[in-house]
Coordinates of C-alpha atoms in Angstrom, one line a residue:
M1 CA -15.2 55.0 -208.6
E2 CA -14.2 55.0 -212.2
S3 CA -17.0 57.5 -213.2
Q4 CA -16.0 59.7 -210.3
R5 CA -12.4 59.7 -211.5
K6 CA -13.5 60.6 -215.1
Q7 CA -15.6 63.4 -213.8
T8 CA -12.7 64.8 -211.7
C9 CA -10.4 64.6 -214.7
A10 CA -12.8 66.1 -217.1
S11 CA -13.6 69.0 -214.8
K12 CA -10.1 70.2 -214.6
K13 CA -9.5 73.3 -216.8
P14 CA -6.4 73.3 -218.9
H15 CA -4.1 76.3 -219.2
K16 CA -5.6 78.6 -221.9
N17 CA -2.7 77.9 -224.4
R18 CA -2.6 74.1 -223.8
K19 CA -4.5 71.3 -225.4
V20 CA -6.2 68.8 -223.1
K21 CA -4.1 65.7 -222.9
P22 CA -5.4 62.2 -222.1
Q23 CA -4.7 61.3 -218.5
K24 CA -3.4 57.8 -218.6
E25 CA -0.3 56.3 -216.9
T26 CA 2.9 56.2 -218.9
L27 CA 5.5 53.5 -218.1
I28 CA 9.1 54.7 -218.4
D29 CA 11.6 51.9 -218.6
S30 CA 15.3 52.2 -218.3
K31 CA 16.0 51.1 -221.9
S32 CA 13.9 53.9 -223.3
L33 CA 15.7 56.8 -221.5
Y34 CA 17.4 59.3 -223.7
W35 CA 20.6 60.6 -222.1
R36 CA 21.9 63.9 -223.4
P37 CA 24.5 66.5 -222.3
S38 CA 23.1 69.6 -220.7
H39 CA 23.4 72.8 -222.7
L40 CA 25.8 74.8 -220.6
M41 CA 27.8 72.4 -218.4
Q42 CA 27.5 69.2 -220.6
I43 CA 26.3 67.1 -217.7
P44 CA 24.6 63.8 -218.8
N45 CA 20.9 63.9 -217.9
A46 CA 17.7 62.1 -218.9
D47 CA 14.2 63.6 -218.8
L48 CA 12.0 61.0 -217.2
L49 CA 8.7 62.7 -218.1
E50 CA 9.2 64.1 -221.6
R51 CA 6.9 61.5 -223.2
T52 CA 4.2 61.7 -220.6
G53 CA 2.7 65.1 -221.5
S54 CA 3.0 66.1 -217.8
E55 CA 2.3 69.8 -217.3
M56 CA 2.8 70.1 -213.6
L57 CA 5.7 67.8 -212.7
G58 CA 9.3 67.5 -213.9
A59 CA 11.8 64.7 -213.2
R60 CA 15.3 64.2 -214.4
L61 CA 18.2 62.0 -213.7
W62 CA 21.5 63.8 -213.6
R63 CA 24.8 61.8 -213.7
L64 CA 27.6 64.1 -212.4
P65 CA 31.0 62.9 -213.4
P66 CA 33.9 63.5 -211.0
K67 CA 34.9 67.2 -210.6
S68 CA 31.8 68.6 -212.4
A69 CA 28.9 70.8 -211.6
N70 CA 25.4 71.7 -212.8
T71 CA 24.5 75.4 -213.5
L72 CA 24.1 77.8 -210.6
H73 CA 20.4 78.8 -211.1
R74 CA 17.1 79.5 -209.5
H75 CA 13.5 79.0 -210.6
I76 CA 10.6 81.5 -210.5
T77 CA 7.7 79.2 -209.6
S78 CA 9.1 75.7 -209.3
E79 CA 9.9 73.9 -206.1
E80 CA 12.6 71.2 -206.5
F81 CA 13.5 68.1 -204.6
F82 CA 17.0 66.7 -205.0
F83 CA 17.6 63.1 -204.1
V84 CA 20.9 61.2 -204.3
L85 CA 20.5 57.7 -205.9
E86 CA 24.2 56.8 -206.1
G87 CA 27.4 58.3 -204.5
T88 CA 27.7 61.3 -202.2
G89 CA 25.9 64.4 -203.4
R90 CA 26.9 68.0 -202.8
I91 CA 24.6 71.0 -203.3
R92 CA 24.8 74.6 -202.5
I93 CA 21.7 76.6 -201.8
D94 CA 21.9 80.4 -201.4
G95 CA 25.6 80.0 -200.5
Q96 CA 25.2 77.2 -198.0
T97 CA 26.7 73.8 -198.9
Y98 CA 25.1 70.5 -198.0
T99 CA 26.5 67.0 -198.3
L100 CA 23.9 64.3 -198.9
Q101 CA 24.5 60.6 -198.6
K102 CA 22.9 57.9 -200.8
H103 CA 19.1 58.0 -200.4
E104 CA 19.1 61.4 -198.8
G105 CA 17.3 64.4 -200.3
I106 CA 16.7 68.1 -199.9
H107 CA 13.8 70.4 -200.8
V108 CA 14.5 73.8 -202.4
W109 CA 11.9 76.6 -202.8
P110 CA 11.5 78.9 -205.8
H111 CA 13.9 81.9 -206.0
Q112 CA 16.6 80.1 -204.0
M113 CA 19.9 79.8 -205.9
R114 CA 21.0 76.2 -206.2
Q115 CA 23.7 74.1 -207.8
V116 CA 24.6 70.4 -207.5
F117 CA 28.2 69.7 -207.9
N118 CA 30.6 66.8 -207.6
D119 CA 34.0 67.5 -206.0
T120 CA 34.7 63.8 -205.5
D121 CA 36.5 61.1 -207.6
E122 CA 33.2 59.1 -208.0
T123 CA 30.2 59.6 -210.2
V124 CA 27.0 60.8 -208.5
L125 CA 23.5 60.1 -209.7
W126 CA 20.8 62.5 -208.7
L127 CA 17.0 62.4 -209.2
I128 CA 15.7 65.9 -209.4
T129 CA 12.0 66.5 -209.4
S130 CA 10.1 69.8 -209.8
A131 CA 6.6 71.2 -209.7
P132 CA 5.1 73.0 -211.4
D133 CA 7.4 72.3 -214.3
Q134 CA 6.0 75.0 -216.7
E135 CA 7.4 78.4 -215.7
T136 CA 7.2 80.1 -219.1
P137 CA 3.9 80.0 -221.0
P138 CA 4.0 78.0 -224.3
G139 CA 5.2 80.2 -227.2
E140 CA 7.0 82.7 -225.0
K141 CA 10.8 82.9 -224.6
P142 CA 12.0 82.7 -221.0
D143 CA 13.8 85.7 -219.4
L144 CA 17.1 83.9 -218.7
Q145 CA 18.2 86.7 -216.3
K146 CA 15.5 85.5 -213.9
F147 CA 16.9 82.0 -213.8
Y148 CA 20.6 83.0 -214.0
P149 CA 21.1 86.3 -212.2
T150 CA 24.9 85.5 -211.9
D151 CA 27.2 83.5 -214.1
P152 CA 25.6 80.0 -214.3
R153 CA 29.0 78.4 -214.9
Q154 CA 30.3 79.7 -211.6
L155 CA 31.7 76.9 -209.5
P156 CA 31.4 76.5 -205.8
P157 CA 34.3 77.7 -203.8
E158 CA 35.0 74.2 -202.5

């Protein structure tokens, strides 16, 4: 079984601009998480997979304070799954608003406009996963107009 696993891992071809990374599990414990404010909206978030070298999967924790929102955006190739860990989550997708209770989730396809927001008086903790995570080849600058076709700071009408 182990030799079959090694053969399978060794036979995968890496992206032409990426180095082959060792494929070994990486434990992420709560004490080692690095929380930082997001660039545009200043929402606290922690990248769960930054130390793993993962090239196909993204996962972040987003802690939305009361009366706050993430950016209104879309992805080009990434699917995302939004899951509420604490509180009541609100998300708009292509203009439709959904309310998710604790331990509920919603899947969003590439090209759909999405924005998580918190119009309550309680903090909401989201787990947001995506795959594939790499939408812009290494060394290239992303075309931000593809991700933010409208004002990313735009808030939901609610």
